mmCIF file with all atom_site columns, C-alpha atoms and ligand atoms in Angstrom:
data_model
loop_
_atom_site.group_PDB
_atom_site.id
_atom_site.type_symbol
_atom_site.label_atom_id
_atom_site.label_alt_id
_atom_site.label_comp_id
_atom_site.label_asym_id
_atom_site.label_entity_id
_atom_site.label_seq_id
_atom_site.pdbx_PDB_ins_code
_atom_site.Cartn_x
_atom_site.Cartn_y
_atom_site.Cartn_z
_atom_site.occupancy
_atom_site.B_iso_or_equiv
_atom_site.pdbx_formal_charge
_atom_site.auth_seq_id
_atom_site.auth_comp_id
_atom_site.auth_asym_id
_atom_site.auth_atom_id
_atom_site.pdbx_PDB_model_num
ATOM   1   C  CA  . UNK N 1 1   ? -83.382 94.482  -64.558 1.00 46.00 ? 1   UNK N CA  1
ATOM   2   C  CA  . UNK N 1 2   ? -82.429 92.717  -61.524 1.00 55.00 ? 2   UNK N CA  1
ATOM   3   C  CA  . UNK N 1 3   ? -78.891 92.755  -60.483 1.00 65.00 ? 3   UNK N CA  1
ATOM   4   C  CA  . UNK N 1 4   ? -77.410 89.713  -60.317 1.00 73.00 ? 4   UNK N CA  1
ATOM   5   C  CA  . UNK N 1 5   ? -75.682 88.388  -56.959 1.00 78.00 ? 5   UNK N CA  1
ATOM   6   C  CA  . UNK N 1 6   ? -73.689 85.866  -58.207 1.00 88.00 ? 6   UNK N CA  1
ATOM   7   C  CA  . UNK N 1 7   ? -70.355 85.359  -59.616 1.00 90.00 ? 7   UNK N CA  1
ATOM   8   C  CA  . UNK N 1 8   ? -67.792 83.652  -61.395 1.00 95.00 ? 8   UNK N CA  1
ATOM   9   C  CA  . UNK N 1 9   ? -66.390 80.810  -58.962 1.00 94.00 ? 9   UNK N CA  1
ATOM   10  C  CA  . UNK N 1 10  ? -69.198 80.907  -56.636 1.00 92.00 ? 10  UNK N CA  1
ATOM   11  C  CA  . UNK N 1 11  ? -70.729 77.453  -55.598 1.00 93.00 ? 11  UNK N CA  1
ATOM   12  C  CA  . UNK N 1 12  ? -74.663 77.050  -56.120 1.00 95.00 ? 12  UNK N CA  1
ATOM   13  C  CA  . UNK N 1 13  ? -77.126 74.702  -56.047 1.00 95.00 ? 13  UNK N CA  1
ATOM   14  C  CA  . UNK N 1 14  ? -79.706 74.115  -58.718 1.00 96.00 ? 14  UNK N CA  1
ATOM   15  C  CA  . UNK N 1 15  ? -83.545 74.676  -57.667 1.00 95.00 ? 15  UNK N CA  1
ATOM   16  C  CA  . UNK N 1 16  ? -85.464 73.054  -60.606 1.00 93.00 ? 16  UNK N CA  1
ATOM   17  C  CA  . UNK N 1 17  ? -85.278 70.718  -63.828 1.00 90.00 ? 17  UNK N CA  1
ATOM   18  C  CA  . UNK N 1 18  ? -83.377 67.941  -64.491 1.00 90.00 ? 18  UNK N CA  1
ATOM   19  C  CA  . UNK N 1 19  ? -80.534 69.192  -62.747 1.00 95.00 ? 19  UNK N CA  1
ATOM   20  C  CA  . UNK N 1 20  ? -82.237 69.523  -59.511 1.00 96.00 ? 20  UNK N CA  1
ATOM   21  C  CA  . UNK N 1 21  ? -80.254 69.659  -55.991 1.00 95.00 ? 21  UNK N CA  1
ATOM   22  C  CA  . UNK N 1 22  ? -76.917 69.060  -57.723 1.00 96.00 ? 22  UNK N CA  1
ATOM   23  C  CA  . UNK N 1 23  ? -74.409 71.691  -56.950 1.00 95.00 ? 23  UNK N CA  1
ATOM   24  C  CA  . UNK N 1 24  ? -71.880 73.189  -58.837 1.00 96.00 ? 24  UNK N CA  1
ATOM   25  C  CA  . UNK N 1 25  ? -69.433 76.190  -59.886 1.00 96.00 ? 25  UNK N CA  1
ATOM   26  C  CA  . UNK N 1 26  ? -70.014 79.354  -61.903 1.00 97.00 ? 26  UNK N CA  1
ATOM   27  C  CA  . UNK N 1 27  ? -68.027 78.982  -64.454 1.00 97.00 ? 27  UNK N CA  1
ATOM   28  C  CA  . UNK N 1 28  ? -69.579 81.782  -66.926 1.00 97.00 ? 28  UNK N CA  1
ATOM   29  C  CA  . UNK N 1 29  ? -72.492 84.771  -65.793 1.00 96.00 ? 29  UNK N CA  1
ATOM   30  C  CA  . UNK N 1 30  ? -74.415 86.449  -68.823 1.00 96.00 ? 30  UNK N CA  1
ATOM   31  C  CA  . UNK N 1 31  ? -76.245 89.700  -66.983 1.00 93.00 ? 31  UNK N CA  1
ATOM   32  C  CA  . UNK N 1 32  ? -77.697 90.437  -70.408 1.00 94.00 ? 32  UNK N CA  1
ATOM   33  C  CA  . UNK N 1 33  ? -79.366 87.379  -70.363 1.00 95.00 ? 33  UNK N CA  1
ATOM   34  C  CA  . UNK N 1 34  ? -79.690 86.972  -67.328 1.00 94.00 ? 34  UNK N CA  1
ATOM   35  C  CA  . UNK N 1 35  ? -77.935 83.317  -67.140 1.00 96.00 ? 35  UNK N CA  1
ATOM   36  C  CA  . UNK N 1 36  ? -75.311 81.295  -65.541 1.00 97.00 ? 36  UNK N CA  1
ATOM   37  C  CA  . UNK N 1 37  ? -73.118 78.397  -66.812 1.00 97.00 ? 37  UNK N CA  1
ATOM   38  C  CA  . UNK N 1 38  ? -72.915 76.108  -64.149 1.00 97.00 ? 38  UNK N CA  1
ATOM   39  C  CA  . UNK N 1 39  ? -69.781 73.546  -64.396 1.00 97.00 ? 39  UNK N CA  1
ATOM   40  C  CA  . UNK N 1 40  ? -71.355 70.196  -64.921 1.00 95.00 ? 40  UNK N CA  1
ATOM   41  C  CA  . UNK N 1 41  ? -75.552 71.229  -64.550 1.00 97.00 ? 41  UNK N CA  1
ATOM   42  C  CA  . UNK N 1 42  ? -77.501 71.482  -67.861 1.00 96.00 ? 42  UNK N CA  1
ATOM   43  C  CA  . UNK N 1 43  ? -74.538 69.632  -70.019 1.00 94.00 ? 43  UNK N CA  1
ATOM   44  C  CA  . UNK N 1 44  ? -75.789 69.745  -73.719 1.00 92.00 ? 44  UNK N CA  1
ATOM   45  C  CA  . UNK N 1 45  ? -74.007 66.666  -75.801 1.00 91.00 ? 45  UNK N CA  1
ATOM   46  C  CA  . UNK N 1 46  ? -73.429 67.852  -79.544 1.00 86.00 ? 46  UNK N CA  1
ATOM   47  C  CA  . UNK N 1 47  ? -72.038 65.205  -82.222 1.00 85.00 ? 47  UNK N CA  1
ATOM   48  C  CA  . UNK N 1 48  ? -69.185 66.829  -84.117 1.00 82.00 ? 48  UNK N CA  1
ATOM   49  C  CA  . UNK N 1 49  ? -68.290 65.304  -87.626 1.00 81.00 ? 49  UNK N CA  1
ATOM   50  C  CA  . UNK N 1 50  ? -64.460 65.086  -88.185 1.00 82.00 ? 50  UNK N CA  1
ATOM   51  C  CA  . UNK N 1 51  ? -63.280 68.015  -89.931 1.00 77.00 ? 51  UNK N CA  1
ATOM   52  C  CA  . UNK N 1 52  ? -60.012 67.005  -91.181 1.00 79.00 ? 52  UNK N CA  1
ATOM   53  C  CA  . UNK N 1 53  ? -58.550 63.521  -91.813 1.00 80.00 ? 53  UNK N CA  1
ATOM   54  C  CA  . UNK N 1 54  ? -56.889 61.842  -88.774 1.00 79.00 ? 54  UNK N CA  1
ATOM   55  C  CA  . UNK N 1 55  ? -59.784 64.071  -86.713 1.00 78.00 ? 55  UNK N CA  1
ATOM   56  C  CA  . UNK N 1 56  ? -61.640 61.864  -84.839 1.00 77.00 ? 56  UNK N CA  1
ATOM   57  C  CA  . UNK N 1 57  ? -64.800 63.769  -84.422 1.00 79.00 ? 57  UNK N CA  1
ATOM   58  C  CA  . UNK N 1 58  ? -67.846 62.337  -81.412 1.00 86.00 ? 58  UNK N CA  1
ATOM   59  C  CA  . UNK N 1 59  ? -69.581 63.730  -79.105 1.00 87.00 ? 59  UNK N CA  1
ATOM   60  C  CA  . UNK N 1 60  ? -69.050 67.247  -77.114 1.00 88.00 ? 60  UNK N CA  1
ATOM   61  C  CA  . UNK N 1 61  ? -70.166 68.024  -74.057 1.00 91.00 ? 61  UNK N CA  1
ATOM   62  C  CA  . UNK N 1 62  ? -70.548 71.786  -73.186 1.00 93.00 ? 62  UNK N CA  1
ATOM   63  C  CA  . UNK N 1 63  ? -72.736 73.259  -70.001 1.00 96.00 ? 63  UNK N CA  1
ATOM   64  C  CA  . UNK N 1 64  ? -75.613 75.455  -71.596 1.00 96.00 ? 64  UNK N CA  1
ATOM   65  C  CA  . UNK N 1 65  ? -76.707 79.048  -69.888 1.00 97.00 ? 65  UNK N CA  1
ATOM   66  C  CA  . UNK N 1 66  ? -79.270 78.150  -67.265 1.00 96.00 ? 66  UNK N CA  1
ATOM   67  C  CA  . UNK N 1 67  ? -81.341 81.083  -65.489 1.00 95.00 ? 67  UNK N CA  1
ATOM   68  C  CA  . UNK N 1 68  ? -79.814 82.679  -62.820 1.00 94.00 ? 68  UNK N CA  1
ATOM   69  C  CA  . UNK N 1 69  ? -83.538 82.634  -60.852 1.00 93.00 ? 69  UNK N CA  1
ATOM   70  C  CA  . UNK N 1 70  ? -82.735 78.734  -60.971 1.00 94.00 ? 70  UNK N CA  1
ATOM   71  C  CA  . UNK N 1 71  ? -79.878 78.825  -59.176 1.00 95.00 ? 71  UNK N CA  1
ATOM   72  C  CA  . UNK N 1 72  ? -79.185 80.084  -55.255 1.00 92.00 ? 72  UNK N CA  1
ATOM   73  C  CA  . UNK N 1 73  ? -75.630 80.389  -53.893 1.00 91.00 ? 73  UNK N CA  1
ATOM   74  C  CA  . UNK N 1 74  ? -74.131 77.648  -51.764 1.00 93.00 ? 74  UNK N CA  1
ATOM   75  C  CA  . UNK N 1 75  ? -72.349 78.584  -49.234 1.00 92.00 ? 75  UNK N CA  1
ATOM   76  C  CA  . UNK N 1 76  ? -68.578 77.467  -49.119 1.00 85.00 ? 76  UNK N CA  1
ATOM   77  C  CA  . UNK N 1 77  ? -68.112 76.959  -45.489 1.00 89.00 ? 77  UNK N CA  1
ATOM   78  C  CA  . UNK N 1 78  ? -71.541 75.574  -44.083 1.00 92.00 ? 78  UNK N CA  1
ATOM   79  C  CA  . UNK N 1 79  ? -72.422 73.989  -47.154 1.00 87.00 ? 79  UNK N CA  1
ATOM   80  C  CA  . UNK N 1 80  ? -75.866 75.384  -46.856 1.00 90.00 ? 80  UNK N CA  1
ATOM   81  C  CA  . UNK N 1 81  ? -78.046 77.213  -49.761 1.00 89.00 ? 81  UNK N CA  1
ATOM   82  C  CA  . UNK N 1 82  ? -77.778 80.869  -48.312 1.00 86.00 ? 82  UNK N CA  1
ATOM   83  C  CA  . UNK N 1 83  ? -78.056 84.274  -49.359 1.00 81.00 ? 83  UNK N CA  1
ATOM   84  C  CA  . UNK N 1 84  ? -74.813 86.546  -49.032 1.00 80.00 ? 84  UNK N CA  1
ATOM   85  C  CA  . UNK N 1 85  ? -75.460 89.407  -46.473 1.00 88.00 ? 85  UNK N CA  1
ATOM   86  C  CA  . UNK N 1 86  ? -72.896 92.667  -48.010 1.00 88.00 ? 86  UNK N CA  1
ATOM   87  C  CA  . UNK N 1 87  ? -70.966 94.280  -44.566 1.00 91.00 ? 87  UNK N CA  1
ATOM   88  C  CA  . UNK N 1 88  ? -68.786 96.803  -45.088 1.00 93.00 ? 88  UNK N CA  1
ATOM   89  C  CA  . UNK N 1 89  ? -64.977 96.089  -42.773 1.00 90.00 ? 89  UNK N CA  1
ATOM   90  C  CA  . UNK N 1 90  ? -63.466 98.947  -40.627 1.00 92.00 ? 90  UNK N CA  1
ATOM   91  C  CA  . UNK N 1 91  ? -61.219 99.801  -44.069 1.00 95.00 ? 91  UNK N CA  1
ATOM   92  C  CA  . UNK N 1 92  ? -64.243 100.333 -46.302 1.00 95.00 ? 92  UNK N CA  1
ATOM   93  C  CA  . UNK N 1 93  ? -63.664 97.139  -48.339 1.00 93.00 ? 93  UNK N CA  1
ATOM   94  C  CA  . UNK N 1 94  ? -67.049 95.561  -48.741 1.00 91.00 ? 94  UNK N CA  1
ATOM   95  C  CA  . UNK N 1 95  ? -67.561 91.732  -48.237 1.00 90.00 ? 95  UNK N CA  1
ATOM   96  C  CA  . UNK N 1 96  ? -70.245 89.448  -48.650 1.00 87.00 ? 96  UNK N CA  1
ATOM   97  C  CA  . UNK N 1 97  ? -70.826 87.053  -45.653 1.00 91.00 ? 97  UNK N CA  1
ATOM   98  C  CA  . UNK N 1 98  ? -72.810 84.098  -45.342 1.00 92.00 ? 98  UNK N CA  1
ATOM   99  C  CA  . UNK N 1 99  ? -76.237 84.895  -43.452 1.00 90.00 ? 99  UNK N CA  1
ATOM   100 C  CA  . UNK N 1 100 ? -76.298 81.469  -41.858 1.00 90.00 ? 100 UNK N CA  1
ATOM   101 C  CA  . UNK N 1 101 ? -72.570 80.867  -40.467 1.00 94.00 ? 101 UNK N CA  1
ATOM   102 C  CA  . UNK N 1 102 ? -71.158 84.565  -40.629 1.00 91.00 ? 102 UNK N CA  1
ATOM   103 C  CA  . UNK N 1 103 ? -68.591 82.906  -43.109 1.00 91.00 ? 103 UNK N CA  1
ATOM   104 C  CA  . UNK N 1 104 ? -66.566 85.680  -45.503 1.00 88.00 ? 104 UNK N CA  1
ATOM   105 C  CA  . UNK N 1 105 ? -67.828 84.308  -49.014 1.00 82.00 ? 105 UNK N CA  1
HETATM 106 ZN ZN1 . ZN  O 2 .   ? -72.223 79.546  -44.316 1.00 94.56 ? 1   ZN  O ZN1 1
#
């Protein structure tokens, strides 16, 4: 399986379906499945029934798991759809940087 690049609280932009060019945050990454929840892309609406009286029940909105192949980082600083470059600092910490502006990401 491929590794996946992306993580939790890292912007990206969405390549294809209904959610199309809108960006948004990582909020959840499934490797097993291979999927990302995206904060506000692919929001599912589910009715819930009140379950006790005084509950008010309605409608619930929850992001569903999109594919991760759907999905390509945004970068922070340029704003631009960019693949993180890995460099390796004079300490040995490793760091991904932004291939277009050089940007620590
Ligand atoms: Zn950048």
């Amino acid at each position: 399986m491929k590794k996946m690049s992306i993580r939790k609280d890292d912007m990206v932009v969405v390549l294809s379906g209904k959610d199309k060019g809108k960006q948004g945050k990582i909020l959840e990454v499934m490797p097993k499945e291979g999927k990302v929840v995206v904060e506000k892309i692919n929001v599912v609406s589910r009715h819930t029934k009140p379950r006790k009286q005084g509950d008010q029940g309605g409608i619930l909105k929850k992001e569903a798991p999109i594919y991760a192949c759907k999905v390509q980082r945004v970068c922070p600083k340029c704003g631009k759809p960019t693949r993180a470059a890995h460099k390796v600092q004079a300490d040995g910490k490793k760091v991904r940087i932004c291939k277009k502006c050089g940007a620590e990401i």
